[in-house]
Coordinates of C-alpha atoms and ligand atoms in Angstrom, one line a residue:
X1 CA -46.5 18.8 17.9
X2 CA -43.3 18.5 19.5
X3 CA -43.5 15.0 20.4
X4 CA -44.8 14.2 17.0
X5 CA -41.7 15.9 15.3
X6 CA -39.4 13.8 17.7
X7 CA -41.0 10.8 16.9
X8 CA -40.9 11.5 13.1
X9 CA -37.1 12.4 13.8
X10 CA -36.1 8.6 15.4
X11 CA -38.2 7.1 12.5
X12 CA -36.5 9.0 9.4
X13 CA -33.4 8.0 11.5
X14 CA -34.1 4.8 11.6
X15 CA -35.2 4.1 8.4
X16 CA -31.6 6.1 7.4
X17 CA -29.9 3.4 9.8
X18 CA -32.1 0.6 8.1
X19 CA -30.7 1.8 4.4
X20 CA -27.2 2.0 5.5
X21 CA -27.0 -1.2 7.2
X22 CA -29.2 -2.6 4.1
X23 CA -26.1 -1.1 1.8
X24 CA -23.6 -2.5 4.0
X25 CA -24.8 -6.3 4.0
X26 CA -25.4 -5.9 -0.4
X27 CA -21.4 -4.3 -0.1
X28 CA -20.6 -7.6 2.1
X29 CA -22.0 -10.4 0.3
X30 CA -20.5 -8.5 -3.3
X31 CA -17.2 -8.8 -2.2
X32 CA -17.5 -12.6 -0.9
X33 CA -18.6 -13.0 -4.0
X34 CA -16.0 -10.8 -5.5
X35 CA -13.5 -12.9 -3.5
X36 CA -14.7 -16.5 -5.0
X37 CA -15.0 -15.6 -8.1
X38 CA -11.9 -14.0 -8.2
X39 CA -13.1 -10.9 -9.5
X40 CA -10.0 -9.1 -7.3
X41 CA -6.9 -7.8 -9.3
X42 CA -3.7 -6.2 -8.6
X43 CA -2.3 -3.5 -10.5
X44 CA 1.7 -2.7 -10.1
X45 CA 3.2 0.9 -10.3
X46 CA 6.7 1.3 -10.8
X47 CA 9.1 2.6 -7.8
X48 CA 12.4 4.1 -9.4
X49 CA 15.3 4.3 -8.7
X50 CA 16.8 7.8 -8.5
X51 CA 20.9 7.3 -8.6
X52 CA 20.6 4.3 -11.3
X53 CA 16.7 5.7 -13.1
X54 CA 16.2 2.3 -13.1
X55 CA 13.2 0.7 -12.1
X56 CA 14.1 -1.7 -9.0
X57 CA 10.5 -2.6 -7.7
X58 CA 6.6 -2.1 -7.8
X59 CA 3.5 -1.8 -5.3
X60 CA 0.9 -3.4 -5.2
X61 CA -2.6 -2.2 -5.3
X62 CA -5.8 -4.4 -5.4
X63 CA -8.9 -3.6 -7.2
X64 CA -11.8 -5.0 -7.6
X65 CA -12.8 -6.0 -11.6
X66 CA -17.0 -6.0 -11.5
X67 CA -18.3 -8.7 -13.7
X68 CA -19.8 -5.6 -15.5
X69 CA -16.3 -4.3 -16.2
X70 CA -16.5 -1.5 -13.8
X71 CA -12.9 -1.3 -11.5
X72 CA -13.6 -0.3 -8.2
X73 CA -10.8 1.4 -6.2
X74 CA -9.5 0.1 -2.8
X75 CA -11.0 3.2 -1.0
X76 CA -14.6 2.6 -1.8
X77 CA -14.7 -1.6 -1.0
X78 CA -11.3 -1.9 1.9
X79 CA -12.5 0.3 4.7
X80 CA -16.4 -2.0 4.4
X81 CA -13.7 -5.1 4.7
X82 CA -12.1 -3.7 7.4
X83 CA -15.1 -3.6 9.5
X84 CA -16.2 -7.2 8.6
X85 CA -13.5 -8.3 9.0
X86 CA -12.8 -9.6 5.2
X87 CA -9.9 -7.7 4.7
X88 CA -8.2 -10.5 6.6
X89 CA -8.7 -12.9 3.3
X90 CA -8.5 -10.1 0.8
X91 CA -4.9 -9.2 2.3
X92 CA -4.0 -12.9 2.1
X93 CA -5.4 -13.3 -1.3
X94 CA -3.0 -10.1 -2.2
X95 CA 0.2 -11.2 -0.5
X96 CA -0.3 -14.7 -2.1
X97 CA -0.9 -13.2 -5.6
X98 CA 1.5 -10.6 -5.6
X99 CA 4.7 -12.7 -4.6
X100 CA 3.3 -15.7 -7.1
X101 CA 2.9 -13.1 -9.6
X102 CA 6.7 -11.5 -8.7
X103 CA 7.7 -14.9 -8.8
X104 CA 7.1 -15.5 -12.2
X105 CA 8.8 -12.5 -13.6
X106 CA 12.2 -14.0 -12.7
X107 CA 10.9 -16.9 -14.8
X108 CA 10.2 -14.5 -17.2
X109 CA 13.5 -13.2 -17.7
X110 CA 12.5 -9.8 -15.7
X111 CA 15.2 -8.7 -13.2
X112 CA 14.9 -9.8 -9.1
X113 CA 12.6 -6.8 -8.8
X114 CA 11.2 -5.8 -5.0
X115 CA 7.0 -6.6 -4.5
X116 CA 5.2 -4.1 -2.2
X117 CA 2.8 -5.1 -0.2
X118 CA 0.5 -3.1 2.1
X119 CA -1.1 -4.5 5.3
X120 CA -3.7 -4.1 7.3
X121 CA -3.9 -3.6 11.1
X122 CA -6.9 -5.8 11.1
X123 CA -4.4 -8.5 10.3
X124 CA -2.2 -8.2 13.0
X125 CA -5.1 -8.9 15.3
X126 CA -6.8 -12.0 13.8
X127 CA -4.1 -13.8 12.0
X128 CA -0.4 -14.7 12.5
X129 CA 1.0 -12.9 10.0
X130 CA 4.2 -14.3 10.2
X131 CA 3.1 -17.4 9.8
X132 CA 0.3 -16.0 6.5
X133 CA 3.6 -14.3 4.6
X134 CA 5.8 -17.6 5.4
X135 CA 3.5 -19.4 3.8
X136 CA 3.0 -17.1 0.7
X137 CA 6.4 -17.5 0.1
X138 CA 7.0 -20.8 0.3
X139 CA 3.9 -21.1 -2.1
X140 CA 5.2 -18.9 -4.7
X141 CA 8.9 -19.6 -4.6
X142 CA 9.5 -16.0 -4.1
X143 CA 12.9 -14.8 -2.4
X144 CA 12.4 -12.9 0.9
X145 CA 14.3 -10.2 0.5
X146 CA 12.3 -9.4 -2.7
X147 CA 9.2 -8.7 -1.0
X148 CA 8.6 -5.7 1.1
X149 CA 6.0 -5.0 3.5
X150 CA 4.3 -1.7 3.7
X151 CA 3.1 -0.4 7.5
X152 CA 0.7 2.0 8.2
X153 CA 0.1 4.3 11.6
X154 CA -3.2 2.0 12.5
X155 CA -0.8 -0.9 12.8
X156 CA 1.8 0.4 14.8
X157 CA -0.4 2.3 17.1
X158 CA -1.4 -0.8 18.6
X159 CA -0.4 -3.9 20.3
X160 CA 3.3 -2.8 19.8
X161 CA 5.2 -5.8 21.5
X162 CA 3.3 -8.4 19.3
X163 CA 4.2 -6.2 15.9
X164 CA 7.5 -5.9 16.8
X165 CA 8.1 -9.4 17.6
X166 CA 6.7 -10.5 14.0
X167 CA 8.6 -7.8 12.0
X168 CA 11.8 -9.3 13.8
X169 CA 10.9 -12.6 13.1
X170 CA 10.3 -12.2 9.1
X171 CA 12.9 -9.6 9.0
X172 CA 15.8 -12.5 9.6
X173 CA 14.2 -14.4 7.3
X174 CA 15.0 -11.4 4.8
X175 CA 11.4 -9.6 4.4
X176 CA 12.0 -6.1 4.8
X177 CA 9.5 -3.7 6.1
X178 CA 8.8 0.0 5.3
X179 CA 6.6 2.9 6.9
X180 CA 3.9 4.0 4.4
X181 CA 2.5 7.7 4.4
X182 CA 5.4 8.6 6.5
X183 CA 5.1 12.0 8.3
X184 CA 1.2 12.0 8.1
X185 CA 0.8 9.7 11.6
X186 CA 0.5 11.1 15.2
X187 CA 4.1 9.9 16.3
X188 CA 6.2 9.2 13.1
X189 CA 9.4 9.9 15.5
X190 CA 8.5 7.3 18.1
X191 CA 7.4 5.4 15.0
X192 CA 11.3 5.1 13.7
X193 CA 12.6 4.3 17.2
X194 CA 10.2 1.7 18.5
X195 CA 9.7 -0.6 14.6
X196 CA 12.4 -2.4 13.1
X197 CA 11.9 -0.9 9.4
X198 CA 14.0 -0.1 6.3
X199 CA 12.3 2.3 4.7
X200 CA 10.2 5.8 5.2
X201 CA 7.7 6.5 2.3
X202 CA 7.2 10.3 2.6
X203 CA 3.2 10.8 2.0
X204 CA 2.3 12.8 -0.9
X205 CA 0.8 15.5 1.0
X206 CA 4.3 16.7 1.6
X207 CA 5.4 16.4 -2.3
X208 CA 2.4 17.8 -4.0
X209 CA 3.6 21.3 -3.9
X210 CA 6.9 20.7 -2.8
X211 CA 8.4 23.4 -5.4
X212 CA 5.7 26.0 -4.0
X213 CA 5.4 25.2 -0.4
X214 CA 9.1 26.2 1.8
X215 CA 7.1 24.2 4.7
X216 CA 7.3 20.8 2.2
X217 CA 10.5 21.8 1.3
X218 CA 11.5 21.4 5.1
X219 CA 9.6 18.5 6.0
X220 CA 11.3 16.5 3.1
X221 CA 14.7 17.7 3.8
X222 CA 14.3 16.6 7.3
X223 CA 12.7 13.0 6.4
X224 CA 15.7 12.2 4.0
X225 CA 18.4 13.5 6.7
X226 CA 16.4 11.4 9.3
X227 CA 16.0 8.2 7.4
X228 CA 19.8 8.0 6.2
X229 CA 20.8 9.2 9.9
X230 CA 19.3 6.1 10.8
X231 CA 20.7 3.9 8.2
X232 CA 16.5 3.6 6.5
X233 CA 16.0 4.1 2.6
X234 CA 14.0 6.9 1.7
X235 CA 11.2 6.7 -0.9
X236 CA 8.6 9.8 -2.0
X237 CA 5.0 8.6 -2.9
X238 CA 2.7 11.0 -5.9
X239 CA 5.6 12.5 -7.5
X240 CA 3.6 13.5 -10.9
X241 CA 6.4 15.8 -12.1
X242 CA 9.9 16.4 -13.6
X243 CA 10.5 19.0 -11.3
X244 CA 9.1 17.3 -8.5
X245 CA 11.9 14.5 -9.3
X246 CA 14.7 16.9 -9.4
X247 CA 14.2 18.1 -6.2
X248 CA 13.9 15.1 -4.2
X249 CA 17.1 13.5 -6.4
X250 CA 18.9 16.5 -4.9
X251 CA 17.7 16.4 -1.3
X252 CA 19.3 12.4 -1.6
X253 CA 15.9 10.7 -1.7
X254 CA 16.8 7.5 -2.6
X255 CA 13.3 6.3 -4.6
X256 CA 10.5 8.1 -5.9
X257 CA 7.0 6.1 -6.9
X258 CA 4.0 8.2 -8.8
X259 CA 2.4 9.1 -12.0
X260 CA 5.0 10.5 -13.2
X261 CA 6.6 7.0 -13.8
X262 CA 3.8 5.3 -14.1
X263 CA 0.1 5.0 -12.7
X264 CA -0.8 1.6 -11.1
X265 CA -0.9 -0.8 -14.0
X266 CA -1.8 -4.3 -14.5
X267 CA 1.0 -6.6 -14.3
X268 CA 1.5 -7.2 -18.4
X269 CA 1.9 -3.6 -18.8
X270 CA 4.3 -3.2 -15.6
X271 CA 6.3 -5.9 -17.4
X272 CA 5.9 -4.6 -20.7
X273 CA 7.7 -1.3 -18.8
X274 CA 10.5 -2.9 -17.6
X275 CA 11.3 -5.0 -20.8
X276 CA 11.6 -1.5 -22.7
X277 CA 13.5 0.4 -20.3
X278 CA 15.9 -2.6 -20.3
X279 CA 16.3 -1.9 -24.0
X280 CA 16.5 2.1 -23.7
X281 CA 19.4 1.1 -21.2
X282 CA 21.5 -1.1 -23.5
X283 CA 21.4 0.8 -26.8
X284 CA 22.2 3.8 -24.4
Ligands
C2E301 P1 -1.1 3.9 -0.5 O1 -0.5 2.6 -0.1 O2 -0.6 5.2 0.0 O3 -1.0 3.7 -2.1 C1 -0.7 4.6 -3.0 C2 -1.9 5.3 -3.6 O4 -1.5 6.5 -4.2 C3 -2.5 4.5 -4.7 O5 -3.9 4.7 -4.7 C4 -2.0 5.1 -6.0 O6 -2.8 4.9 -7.1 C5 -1.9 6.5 -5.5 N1 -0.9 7.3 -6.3 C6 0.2 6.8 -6.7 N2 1.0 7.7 -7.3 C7 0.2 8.8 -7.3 C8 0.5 10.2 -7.9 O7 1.5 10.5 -8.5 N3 -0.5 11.1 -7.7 C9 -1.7 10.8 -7.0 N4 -2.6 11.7 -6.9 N5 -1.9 9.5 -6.5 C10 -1.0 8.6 -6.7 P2 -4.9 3.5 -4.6 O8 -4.4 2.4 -5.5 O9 -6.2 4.1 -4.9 O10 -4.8 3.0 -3.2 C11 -5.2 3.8 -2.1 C12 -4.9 3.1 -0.9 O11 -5.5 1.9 -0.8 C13 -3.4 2.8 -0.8 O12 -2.7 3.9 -0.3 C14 -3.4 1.7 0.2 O13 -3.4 2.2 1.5 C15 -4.8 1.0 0.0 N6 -4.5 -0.3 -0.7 C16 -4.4 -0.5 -2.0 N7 -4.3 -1.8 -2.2 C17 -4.3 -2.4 -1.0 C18 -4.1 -3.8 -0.5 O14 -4.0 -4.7 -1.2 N8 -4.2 -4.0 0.9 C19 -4.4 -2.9 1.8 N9 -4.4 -3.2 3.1 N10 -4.5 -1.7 1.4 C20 -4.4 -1.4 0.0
MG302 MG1 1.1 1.7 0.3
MG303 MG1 -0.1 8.2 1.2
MG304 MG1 1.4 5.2 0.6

């Protein structure tokens, strides 16, 4: 009986194993496809400002447009491409399209506004990435010191030297580089001291109940008073409310990104943003 049980067991296993590996490969082959037929886009949500309440840049997010119209959001398609292994042309595709994109707002008559870009770890250990943002910038025409670079913990956990080196080598070209999710990794401290960054995004765990939480309150105080110690800019990620952007203008936060500026928004609407706020400011 036993036996039989246990053998039933490793079979309903591995017919559970067969289905997820069957999922994985459908997953895989989608988002080739996705890739060629360019079915990715990027959506662009506003970073403000908080001394000026103007808009002075805009991250990047990729999605992925189904041809059935369906958007699919980064977390249910880029952890699958992290594992094969095609995040490493999905994160070109992005860099490429978001500084051709930023590019063309200049052209546009939009002000030199900053491009965010997040990377993957992945990247740092299959491509030169120095070489990969170069190239996207010599492509698109876009300045370097418009386009930022946004660092998670899984990159600078590993292979420190190598990371270093390439932030240092696109930093003097004028790239500059920030910490994403600041706060949330295992050693944001040593984070600071060993990466040559310019900028601490403080996760939105610590904001969403910044006004109830004295903890929060702490954490963000000592993340502001840290970062302009250091001589970093400070941003705060998820801000949703008014409140929210009081406090952090009056802990000295220098930036503040979230819904209540703006969700992620494709890039006729970001520029559509800017245009009116550019109007609010002159008949102000
Ligand atoms: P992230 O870099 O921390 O990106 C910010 C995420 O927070 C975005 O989710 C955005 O929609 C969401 N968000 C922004 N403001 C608010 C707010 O006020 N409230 C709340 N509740 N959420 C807010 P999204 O677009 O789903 O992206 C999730 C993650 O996917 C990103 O986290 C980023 O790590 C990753 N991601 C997105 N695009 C790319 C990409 O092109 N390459 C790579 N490597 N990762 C990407
Ligand atoms: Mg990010
Ligand atoms: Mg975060
Ligand atoms: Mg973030």
């Amino acid at each position: 009986r036993a036996k039989s049980d246990g053998r039933d067991g490793t079979r309903a296993f591995a017919a559970e194993m067969d289905k997820k590996a069957r999922a994985i490969t459908v997953l895989d082959s989608d988002m080739r496809r996705a890739l060629a037929k360019k079915e990715l886009v990027l959506h662009y949500q506003p970073q403000v400002n908080l001394a000026s309440g103007r808009i002075v840049g805009a991250e990047a997010l990729v999605r992925w447009r189904k041809d059935n119209g369906d958007l699919v959001s980064p977390a249910d398609f880029l952890p699958q491409a992290e594992e094969s292994g095609l995040i490493v042309p999905i994160s070109e595709w992005v860099l490429n399209e978001a500084c051709r994109e930023a590019a063309s707002w200049t052209r546009d008559g939009l002000p030199p506004l900053r491009v965010a870009v997040n990377l993957s770890a992945i990247q740092f250990r299959k491509q030169n990435v120095e070489q990969v943002v170069l190239d996207a910038l010599g492509a698109s025409g876009l300045e370097s010191g418009r386009l930022e670079l946004e660092l998670t913990e899984t990159i600078l956990l590993h292979d420190t030297e190598r990371v270093v080196h390439s932030l240092r080598a696109l930093q003097a070209h004028g790239v500059t580089f920030s910490i994403d999710d600041f706060g949330t990794g295992y050693s944001s401290l040593s984070y600071v001291r060993n990466f040559p960054v310019n900028r601490l995004k403080i996760d939105r765990s610590f904001i969403r109940n910044l006004r109830e939480d004295s903890n929060d309150v702490a954490i963000v105080r000592a993340i502001v008073n840290l970062g302009h110690s250091l001589n970093l800019d400070v941003i705060a990620e998820g801000v949703e409310t008014a409140a929210q952007v009081g406090h952090l203008r009056a802990e000295g936060c220098d930036e503040v990104q979230g819904f209540y500026f703006g969700r992620p928004m494709p890039a006729a609407d970001f520029i559509d943003l800017v245009r009116r706020e550019a109007v609010v400011a002159q008949s102000a």
